[in-house]
Coordinates of N, CA and C in Angstrom, one line a residue:
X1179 N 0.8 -1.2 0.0 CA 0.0 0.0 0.0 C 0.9 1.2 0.0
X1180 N 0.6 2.4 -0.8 CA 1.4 3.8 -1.0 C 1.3 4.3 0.4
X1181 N 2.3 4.5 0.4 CA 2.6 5.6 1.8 C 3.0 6.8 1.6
X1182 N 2.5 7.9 2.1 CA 2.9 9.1 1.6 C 4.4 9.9 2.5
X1183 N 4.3 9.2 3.9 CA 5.4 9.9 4.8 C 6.9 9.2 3.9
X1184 N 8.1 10.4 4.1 CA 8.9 10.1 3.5 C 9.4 8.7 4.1
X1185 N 10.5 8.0 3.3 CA 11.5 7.2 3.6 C 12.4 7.1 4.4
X1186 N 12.7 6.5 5.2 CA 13.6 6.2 6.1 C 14.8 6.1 5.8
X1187 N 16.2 7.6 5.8 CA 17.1 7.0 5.6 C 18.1 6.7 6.7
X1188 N 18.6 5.7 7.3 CA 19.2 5.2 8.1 C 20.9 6.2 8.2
X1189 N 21.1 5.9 7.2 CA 22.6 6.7 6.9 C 22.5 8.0 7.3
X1190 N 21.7 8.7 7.0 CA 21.5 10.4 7.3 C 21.3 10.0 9.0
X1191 N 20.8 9.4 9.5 CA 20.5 9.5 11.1 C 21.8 9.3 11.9
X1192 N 22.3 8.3 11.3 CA 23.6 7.9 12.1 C 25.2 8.0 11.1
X1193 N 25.0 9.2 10.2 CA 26.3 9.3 9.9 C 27.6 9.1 10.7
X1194 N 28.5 8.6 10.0 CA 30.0 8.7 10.5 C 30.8 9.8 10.8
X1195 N 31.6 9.7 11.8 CA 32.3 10.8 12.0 C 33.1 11.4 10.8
X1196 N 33.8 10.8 10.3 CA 34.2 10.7 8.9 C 33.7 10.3 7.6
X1197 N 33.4 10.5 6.6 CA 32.9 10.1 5.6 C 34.2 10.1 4.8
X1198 N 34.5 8.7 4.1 CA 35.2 8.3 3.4 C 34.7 8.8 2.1
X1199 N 35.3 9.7 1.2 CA 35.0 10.3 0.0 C 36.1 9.3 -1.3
X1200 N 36.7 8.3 -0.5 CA 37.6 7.8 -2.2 C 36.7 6.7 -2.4
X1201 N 35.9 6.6 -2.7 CA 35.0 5.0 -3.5 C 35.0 5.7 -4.5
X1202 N 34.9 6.7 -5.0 CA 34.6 7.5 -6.3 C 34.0 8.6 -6.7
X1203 N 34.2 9.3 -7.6 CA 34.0 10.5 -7.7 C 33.1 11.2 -7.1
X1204 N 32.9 12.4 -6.9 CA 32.2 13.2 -5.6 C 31.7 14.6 -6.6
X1205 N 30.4 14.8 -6.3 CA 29.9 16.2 -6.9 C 29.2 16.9 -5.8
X1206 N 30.5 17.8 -5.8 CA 30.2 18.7 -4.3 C 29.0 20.0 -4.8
X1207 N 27.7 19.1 -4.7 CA 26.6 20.6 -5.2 C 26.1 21.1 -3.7
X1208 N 26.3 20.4 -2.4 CA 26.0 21.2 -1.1 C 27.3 21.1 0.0
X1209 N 26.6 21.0 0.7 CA 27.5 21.2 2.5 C 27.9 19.7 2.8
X1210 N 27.0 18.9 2.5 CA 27.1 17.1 3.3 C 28.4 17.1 3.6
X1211 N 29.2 17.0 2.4 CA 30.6 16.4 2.8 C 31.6 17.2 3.0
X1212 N 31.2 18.4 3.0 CA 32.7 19.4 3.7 C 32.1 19.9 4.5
X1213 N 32.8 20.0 5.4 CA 33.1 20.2 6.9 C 33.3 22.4 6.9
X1214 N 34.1 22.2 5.9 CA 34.9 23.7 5.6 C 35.3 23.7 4.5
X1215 N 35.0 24.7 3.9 CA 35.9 25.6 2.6 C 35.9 26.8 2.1
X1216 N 36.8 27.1 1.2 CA 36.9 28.1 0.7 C 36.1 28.4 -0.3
X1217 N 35.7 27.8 -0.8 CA 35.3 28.0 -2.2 C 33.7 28.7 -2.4
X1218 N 33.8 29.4 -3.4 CA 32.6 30.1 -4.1 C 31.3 29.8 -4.9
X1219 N 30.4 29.5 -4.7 CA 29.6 29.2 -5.9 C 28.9 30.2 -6.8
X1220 N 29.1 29.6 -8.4 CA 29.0 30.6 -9.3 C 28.0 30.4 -10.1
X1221 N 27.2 30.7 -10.7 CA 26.7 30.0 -11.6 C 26.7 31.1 -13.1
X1222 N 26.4 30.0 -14.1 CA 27.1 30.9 -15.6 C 25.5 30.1 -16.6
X1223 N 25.0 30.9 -17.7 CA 24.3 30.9 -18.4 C 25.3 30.3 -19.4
X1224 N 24.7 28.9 -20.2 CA 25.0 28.2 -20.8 C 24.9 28.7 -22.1
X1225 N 25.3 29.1 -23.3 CA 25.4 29.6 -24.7 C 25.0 28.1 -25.4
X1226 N 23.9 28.8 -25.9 CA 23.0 27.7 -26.9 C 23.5 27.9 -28.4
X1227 N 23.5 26.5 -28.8 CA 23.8 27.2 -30.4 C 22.7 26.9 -31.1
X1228 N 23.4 28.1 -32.6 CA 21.8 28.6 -33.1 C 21.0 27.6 -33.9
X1229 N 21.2 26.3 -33.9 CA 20.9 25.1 -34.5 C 21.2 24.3 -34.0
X1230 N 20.1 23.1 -33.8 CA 20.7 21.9 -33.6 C 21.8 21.0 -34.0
X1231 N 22.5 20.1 -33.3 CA 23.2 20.0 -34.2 C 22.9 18.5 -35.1
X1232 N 21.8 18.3 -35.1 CA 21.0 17.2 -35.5 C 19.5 17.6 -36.0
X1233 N 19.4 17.4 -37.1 CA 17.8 18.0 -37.4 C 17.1 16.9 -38.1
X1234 N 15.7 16.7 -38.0 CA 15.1 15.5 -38.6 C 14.8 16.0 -40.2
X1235 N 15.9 15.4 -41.1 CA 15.8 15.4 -42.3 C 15.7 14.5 -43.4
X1236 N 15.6 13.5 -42.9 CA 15.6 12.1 -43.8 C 13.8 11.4 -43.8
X1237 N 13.4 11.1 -44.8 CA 11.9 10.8 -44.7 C 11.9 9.7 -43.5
X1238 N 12.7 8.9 -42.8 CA 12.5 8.0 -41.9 C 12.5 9.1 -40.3
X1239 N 12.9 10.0 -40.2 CA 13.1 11.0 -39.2 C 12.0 12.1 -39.1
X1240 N 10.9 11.7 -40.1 CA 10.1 12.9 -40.9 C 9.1 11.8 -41.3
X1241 N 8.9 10.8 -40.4 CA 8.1 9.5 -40.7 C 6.7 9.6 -39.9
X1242 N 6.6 10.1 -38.7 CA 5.9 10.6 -37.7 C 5.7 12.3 -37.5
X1243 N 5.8 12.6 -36.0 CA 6.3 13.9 -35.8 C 7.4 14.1 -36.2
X1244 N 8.2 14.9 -36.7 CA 9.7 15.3 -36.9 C 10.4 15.0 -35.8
X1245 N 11.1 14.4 -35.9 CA 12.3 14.2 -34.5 C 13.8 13.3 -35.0
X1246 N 14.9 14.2 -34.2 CA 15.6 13.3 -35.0 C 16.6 13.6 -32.9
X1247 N 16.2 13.0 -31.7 CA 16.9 13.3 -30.4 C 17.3 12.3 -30.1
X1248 N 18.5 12.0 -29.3 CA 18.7 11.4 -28.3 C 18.0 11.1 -27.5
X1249 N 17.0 11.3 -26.9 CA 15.7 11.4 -25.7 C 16.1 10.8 -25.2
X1250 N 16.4 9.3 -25.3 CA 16.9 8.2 -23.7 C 17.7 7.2 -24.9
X1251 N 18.1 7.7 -26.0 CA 19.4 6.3 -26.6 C 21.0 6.4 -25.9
X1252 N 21.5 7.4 -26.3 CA 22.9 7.8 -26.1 C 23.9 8.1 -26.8
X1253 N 24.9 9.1 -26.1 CA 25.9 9.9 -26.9 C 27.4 9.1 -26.5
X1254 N 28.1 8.7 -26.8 CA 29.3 8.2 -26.3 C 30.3 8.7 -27.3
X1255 N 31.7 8.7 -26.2 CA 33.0 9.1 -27.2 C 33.6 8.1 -27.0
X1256 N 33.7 7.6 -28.4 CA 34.9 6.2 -28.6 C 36.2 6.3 -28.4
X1257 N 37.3 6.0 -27.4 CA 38.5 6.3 -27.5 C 39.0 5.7 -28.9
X1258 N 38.5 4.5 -28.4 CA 39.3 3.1 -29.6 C 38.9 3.7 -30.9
X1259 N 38.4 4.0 -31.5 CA 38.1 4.7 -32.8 C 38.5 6.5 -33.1
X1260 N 37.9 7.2 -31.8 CA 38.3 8.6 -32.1 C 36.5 9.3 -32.6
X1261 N 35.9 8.2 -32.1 CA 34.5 9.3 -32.5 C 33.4 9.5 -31.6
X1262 N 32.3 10.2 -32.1 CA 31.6 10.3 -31.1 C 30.2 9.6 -31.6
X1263 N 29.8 9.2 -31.2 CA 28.9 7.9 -31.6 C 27.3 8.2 -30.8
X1264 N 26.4 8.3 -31.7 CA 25.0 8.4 -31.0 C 23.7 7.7 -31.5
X1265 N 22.8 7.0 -31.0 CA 21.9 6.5 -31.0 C 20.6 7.2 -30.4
X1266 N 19.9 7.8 -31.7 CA 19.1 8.8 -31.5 C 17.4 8.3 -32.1
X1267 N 16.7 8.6 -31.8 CA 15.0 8.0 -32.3 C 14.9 9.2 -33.6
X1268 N 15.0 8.2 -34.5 CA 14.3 8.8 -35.8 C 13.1 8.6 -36.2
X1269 N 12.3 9.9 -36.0 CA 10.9 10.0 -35.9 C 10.0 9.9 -34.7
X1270 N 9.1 10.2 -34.2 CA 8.8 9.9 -32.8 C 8.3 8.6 -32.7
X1271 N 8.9 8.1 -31.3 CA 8.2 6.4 -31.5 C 8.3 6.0 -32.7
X1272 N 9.0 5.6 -33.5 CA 9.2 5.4 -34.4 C 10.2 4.6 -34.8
X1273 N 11.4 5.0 -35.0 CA 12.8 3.7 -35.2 C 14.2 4.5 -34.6
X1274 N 14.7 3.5 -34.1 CA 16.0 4.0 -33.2 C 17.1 3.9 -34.9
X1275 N 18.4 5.2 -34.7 CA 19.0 5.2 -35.8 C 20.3 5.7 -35.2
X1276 N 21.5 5.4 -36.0 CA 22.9 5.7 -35.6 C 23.7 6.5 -36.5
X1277 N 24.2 7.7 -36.0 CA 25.0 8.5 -36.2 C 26.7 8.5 -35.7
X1278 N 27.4 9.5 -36.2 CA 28.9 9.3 -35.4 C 29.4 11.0 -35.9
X1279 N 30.2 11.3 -35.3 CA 31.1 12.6 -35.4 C 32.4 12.9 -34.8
X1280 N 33.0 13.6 -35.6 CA 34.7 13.5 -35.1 C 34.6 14.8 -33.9
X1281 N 33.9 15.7 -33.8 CA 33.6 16.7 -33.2 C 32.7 16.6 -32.3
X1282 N 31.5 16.2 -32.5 CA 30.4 16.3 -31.5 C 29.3 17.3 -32.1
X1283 N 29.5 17.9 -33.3 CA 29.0 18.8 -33.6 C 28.5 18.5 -35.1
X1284 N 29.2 18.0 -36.3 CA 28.8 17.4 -37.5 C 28.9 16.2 -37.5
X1285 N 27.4 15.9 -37.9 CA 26.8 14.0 -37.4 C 27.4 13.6 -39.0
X1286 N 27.4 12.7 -38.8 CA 27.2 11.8 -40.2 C 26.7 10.6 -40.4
X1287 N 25.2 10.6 -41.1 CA 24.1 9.2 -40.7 C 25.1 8.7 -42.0
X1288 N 25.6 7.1 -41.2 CA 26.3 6.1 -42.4 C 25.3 5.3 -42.9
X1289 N 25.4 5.0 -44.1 CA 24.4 4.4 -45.0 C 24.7 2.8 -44.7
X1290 N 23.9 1.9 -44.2 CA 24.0 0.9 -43.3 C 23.1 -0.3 -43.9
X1291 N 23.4 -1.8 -43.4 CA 23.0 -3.0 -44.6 C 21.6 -2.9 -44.1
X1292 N 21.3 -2.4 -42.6 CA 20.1 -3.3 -42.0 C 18.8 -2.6 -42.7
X1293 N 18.8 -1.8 -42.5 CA 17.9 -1.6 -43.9 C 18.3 -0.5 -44.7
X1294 N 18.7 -1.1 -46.1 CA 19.5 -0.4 -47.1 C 18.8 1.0 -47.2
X1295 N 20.2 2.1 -47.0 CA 19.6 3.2 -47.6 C 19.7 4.3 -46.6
X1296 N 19.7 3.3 -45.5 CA 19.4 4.2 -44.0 C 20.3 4.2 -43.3
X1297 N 20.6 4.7 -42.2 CA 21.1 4.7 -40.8 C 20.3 4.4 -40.1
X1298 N 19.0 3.3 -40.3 CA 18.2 3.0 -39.1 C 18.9 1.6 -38.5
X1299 N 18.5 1.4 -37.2 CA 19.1 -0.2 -36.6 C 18.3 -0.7 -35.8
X1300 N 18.6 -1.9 -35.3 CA 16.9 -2.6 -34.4 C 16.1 -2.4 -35.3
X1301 N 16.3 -3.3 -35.7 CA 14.6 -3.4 -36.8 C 13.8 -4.3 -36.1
X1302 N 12.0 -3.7 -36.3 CA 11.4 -4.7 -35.5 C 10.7 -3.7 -34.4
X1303 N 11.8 -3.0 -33.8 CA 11.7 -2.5 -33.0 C 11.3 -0.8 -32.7
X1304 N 10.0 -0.8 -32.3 CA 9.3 0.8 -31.8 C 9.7 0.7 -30.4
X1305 N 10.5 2.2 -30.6 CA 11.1 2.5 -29.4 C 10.3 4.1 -28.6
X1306 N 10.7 3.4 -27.2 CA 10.0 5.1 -26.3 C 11.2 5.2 -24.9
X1307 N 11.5 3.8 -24.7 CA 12.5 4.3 -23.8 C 13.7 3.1 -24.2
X1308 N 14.5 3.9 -24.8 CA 15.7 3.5 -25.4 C 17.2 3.7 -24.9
X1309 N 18.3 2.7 -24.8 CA 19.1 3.5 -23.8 C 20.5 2.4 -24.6
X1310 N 21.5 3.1 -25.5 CA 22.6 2.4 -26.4 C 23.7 2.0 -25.2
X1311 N 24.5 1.8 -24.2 CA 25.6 2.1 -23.8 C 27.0 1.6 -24.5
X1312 N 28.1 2.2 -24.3 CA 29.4 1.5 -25.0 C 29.9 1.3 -23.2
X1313 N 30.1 -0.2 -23.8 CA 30.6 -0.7 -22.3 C 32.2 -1.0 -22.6
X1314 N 32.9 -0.5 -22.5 CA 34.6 0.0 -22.8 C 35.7 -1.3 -22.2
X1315 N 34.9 -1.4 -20.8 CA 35.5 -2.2 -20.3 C 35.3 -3.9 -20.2
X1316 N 34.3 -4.1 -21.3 CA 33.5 -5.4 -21.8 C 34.5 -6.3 -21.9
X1317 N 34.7 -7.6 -21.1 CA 35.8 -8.8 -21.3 C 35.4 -9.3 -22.8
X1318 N 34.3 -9.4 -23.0 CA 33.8 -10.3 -24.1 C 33.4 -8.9 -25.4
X1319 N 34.5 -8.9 -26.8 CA 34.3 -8.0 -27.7 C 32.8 -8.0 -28.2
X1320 N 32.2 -9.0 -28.1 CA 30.6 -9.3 -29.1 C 29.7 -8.7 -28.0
X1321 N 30.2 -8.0 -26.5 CA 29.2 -7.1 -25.9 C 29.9 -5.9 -25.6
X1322 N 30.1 -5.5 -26.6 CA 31.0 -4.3 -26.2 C 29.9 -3.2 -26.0
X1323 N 28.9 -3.2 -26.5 CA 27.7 -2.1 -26.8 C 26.1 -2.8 -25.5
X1324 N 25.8 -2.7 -25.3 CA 24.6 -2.8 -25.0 C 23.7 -2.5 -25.0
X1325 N 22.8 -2.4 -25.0 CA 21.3 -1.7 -25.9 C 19.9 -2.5 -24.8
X1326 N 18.7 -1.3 -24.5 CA 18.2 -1.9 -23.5 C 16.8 -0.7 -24.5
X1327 N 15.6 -1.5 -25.0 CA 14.6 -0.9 -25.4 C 13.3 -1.4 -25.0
X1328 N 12.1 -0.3 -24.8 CA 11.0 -0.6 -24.6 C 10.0 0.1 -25.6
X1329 N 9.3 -0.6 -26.0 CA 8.0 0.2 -26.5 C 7.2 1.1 -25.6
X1330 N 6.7 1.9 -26.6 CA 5.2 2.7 -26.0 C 4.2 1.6 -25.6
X1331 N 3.6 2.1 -24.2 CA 2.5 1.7 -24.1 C 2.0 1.4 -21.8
X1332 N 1.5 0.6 -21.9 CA 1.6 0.2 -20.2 C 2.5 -0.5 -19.6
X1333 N 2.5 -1.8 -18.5 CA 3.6 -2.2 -18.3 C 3.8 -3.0 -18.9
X1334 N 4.5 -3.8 -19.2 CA 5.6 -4.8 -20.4 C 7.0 -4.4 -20.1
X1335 N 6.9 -6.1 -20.6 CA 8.8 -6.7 -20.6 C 9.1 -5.2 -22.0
X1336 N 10.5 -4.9 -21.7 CA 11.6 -4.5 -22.2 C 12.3 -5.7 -22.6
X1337 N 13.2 -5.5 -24.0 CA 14.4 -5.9 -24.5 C 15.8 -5.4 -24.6
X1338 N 16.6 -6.7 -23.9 CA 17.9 -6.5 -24.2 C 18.9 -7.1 -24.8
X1339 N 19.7 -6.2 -25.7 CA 20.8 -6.7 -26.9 C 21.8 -6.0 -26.6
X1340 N 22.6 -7.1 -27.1 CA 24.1 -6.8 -26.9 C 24.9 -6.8 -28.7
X1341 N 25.9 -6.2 -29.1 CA 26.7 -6.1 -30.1 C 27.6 -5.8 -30.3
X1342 N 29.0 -6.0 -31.1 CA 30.2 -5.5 -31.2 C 30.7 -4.3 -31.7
X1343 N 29.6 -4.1 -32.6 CA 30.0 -2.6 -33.3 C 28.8 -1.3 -33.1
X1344 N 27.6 -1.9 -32.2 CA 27.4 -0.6 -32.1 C 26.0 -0.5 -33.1
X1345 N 25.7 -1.6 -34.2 CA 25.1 -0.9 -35.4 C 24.1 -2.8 -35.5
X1346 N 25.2 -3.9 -35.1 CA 24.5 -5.0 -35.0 C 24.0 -5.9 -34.2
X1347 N 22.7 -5.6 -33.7 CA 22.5 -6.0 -32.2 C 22.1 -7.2 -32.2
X1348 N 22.0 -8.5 -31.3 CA 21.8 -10.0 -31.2 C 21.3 -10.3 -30.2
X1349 N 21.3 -11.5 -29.6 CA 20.8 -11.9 -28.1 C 20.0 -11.5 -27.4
X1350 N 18.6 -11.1 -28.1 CA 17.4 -10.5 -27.8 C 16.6 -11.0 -26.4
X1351 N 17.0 -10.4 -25.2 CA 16.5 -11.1 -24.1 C 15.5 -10.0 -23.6
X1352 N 14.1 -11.0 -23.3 CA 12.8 -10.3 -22.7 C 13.2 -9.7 -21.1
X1353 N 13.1 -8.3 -21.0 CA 13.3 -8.7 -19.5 C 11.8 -8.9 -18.7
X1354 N 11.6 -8.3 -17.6 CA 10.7 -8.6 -16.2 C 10.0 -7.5 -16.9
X1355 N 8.7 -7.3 -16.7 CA 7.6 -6.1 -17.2 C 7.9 -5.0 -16.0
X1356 N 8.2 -3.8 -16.5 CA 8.7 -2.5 -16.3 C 7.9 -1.6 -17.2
X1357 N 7.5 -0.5 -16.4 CA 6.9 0.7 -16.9 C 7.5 1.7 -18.1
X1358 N 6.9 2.7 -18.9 CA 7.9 3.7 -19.8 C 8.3 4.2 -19.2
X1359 N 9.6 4.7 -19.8 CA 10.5 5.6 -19.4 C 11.6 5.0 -18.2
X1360 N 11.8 3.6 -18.5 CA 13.0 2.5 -17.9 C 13.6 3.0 -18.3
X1361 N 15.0 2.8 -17.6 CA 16.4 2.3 -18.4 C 17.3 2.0 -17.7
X1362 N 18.5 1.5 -18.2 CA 19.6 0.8 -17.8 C 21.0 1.7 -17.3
X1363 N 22.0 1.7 -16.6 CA 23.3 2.1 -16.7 C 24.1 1.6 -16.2
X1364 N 25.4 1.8 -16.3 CA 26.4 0.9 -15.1 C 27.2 1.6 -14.3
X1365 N 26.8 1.3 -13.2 CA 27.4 1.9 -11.9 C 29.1 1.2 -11.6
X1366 N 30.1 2.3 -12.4 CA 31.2 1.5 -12.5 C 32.0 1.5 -11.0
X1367 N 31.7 2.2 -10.2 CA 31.9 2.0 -8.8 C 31.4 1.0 -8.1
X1368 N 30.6 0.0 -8.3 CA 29.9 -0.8 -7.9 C 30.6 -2.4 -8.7
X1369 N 30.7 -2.2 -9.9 CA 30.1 -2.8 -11.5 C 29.5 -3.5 -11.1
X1370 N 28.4 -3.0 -11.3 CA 27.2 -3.1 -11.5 C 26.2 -2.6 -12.5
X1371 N 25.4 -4.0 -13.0 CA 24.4 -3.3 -14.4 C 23.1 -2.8 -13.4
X1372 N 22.6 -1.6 -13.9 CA 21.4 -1.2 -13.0 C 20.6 -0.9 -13.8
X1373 N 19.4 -1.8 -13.8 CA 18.1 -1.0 -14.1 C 17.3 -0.2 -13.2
X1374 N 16.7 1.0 -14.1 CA 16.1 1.9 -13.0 C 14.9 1.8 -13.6
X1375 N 13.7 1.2 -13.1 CA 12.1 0.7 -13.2 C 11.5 1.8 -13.1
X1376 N 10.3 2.1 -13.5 CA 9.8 2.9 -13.2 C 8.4 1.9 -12.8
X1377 N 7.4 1.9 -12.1 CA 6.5 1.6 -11.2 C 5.5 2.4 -10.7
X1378 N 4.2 1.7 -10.8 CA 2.9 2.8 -10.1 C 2.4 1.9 -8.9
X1379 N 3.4 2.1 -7.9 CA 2.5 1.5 -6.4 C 1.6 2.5 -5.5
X1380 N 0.3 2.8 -6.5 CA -0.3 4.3 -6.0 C 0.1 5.8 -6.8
X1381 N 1.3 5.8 -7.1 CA 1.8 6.9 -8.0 C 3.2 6.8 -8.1
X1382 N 3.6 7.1 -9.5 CA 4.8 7.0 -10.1 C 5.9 7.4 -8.9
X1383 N 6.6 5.9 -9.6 CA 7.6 5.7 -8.9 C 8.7 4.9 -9.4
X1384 N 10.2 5.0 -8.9 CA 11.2 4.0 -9.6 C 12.0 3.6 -8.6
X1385 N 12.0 2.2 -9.1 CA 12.5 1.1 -8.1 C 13.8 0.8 -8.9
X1386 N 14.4 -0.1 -8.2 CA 16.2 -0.1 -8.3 C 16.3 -1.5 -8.0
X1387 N 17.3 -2.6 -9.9 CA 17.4 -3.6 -9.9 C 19.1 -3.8 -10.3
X1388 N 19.7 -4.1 -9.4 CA 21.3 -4.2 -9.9 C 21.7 -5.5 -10.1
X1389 N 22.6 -5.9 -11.1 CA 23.4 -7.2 -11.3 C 24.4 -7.5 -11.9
X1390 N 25.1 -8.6 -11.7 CA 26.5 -8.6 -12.4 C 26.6 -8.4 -14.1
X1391 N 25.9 -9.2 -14.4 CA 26.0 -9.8 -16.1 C 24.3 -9.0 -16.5
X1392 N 24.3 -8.1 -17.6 CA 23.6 -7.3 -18.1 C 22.9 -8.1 -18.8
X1393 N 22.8 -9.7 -19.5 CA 21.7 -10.2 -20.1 C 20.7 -10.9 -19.3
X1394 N 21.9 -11.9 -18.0 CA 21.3 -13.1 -16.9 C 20.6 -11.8 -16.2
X1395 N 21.0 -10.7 -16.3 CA 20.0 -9.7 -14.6 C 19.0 -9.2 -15.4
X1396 N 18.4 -9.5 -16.9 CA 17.2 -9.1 -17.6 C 16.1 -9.3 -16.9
X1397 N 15.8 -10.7 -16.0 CA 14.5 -11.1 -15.5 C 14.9 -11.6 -13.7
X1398 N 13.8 -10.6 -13.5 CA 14.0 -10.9 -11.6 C 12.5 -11.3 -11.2
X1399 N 12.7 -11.3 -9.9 CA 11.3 -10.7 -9.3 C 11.0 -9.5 -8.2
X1400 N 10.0 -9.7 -8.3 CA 9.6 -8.0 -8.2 C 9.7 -7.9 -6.4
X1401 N 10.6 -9.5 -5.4 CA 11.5 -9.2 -4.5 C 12.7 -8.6 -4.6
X1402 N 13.4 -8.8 -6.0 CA 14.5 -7.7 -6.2 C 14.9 -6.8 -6.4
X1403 N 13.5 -5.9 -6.8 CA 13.6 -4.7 -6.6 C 13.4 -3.6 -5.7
X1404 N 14.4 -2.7 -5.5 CA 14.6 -2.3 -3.9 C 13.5 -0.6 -4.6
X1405 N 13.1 -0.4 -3.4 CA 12.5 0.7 -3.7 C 13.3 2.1 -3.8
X1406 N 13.4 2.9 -4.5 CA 14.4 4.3 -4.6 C 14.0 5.4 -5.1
X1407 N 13.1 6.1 -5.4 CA 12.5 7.3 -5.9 C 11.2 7.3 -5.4
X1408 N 10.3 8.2 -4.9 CA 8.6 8.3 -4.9 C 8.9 9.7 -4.7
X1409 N 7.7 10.3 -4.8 CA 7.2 11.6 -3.8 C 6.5 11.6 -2.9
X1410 N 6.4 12.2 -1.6 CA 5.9 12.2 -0.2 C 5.5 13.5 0.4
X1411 N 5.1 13.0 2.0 CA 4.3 14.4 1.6 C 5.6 15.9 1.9
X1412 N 6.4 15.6 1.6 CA 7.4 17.1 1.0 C 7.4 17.5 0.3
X1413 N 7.4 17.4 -0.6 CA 7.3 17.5 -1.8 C 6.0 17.9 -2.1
X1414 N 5.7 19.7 -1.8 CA 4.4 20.1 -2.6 C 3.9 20.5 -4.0
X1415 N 2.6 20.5 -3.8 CA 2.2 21.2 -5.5 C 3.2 22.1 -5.9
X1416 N 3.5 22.2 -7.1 CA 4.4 23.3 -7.7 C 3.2 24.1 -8.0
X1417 N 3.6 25.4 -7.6 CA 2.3 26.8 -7.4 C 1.7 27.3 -8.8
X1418 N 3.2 27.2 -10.2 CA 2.6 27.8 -11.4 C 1.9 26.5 -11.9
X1419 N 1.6 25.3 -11.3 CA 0.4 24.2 -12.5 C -0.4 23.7 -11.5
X1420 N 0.0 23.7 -10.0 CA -1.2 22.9 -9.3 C -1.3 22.1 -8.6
X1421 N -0.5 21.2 -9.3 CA -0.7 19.8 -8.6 C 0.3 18.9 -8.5
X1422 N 0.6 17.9 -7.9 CA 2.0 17.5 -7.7 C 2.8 16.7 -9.3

């Protein structure tokens, strides 16, 4: 049953006298972990440029609504190659498609076998919450890429694929039924593969599924997932819409 009083964090009640900060990187955005310092906070207005650097121009990008984003595939810089590699939804809901750039700034859709003509990939596959990774540190080269997709719609199993280049995905595993707007990452401090669920026990919420091997931790039960995100009663209406 939904509970609205916040969660119990145990750690915040009984912190340590010291907090050990070397497990891995640290993003000092408050007070928690320093004690004292010098330092200033600044903030700077980000310069937008005057065009995307991606625009839906190809009839498969221009197949639906216009869209040619990232929304939840991914952007990665290849060392091993020298490029910048993205998996972006061409068209809305529509087909996941692959790009690459020496810069970050001029894409170049390569003309690709899986269906001639295009830079589309996953065929088969209508995508809403989509998520490519380049796993760098993969022992095995035929999963060097990972790929974790779900359709539009209610809850349902998500698919995950694995591939060596990025463009040819294989090993189509159903995972456990998970809500839109899932996805996967790896917590390299941990290594650990994580899915982050999204769940309606009463109201949207995302639950937290970690494991070693990114295909075998596709299918759990829904005892393995630990609970990690809700809203409570802190969290008020925002004043300019209304409602939580």
């Amino acid at each position: 049953m939904f509970s609205n009083l916040p969660l119990p964090v145990p750690y915040l009640d009984r912190p340590p006298a010291l907090i050990d900060i070397r497990v891995g990187r640290q993003l000092f955005v408050d007070d928690f972990l320093l004690e004292q310092n010098g330092l200033v906070r600044r903030f700077h207005c980000a310069k937008k440029r005057p065009l995307p650097v991606l625009q839906p121009t190809t009839p498969w990008e221009r197949a639906t609504l216009p869209c040619a984003a990232p929304k939840s595939g991914g952007v990665f810089f290849d060392e091993r190659e020298g490029l910048y590699k993205m998996w972006y939804e061409a068209g809305w809901l529509h087909r996941i498609a692959y790009a690459y750039s020496a810069d970050g700034l001029d894409w170049t859709r390569p003309r690709l076998d899986i269906d001639p003509g295009t830079n589309l990939i996953l065929p088969g596959l209508r995508p809403d919450s989509t998520t490519v990774w380049l796993d760098a540190d993969s022992a095995d080269p035929s999963q060097r890429y990972k790929a974790f997709l779900r359709g539009p719609g209610g809850t349902m199993p998500g698919v995950c694929l694995v591939s060596a280049d990025g463009v040819h995905f294989e090993r189509a595993t159903a995972t456990s039924n998970l809500g839109d707007r899932s996805t996967i990452f790896y917590n390299p401090f941990r290594k650990k593969w994580v899915y982050s669920i999204r769940s309606f026990d009463g109201r949207r919420n995302r639950h937290y599924r970690e494991c070693d091997d990114f295909l075998q931790g596709a299918v759990w039960g829904r005892e393995e997932e630990l609970g990690w995100l809700r809203p409570d009663c802190l969290d008020l209406p925002e004043e300019a819409i209304g409602f939580e």
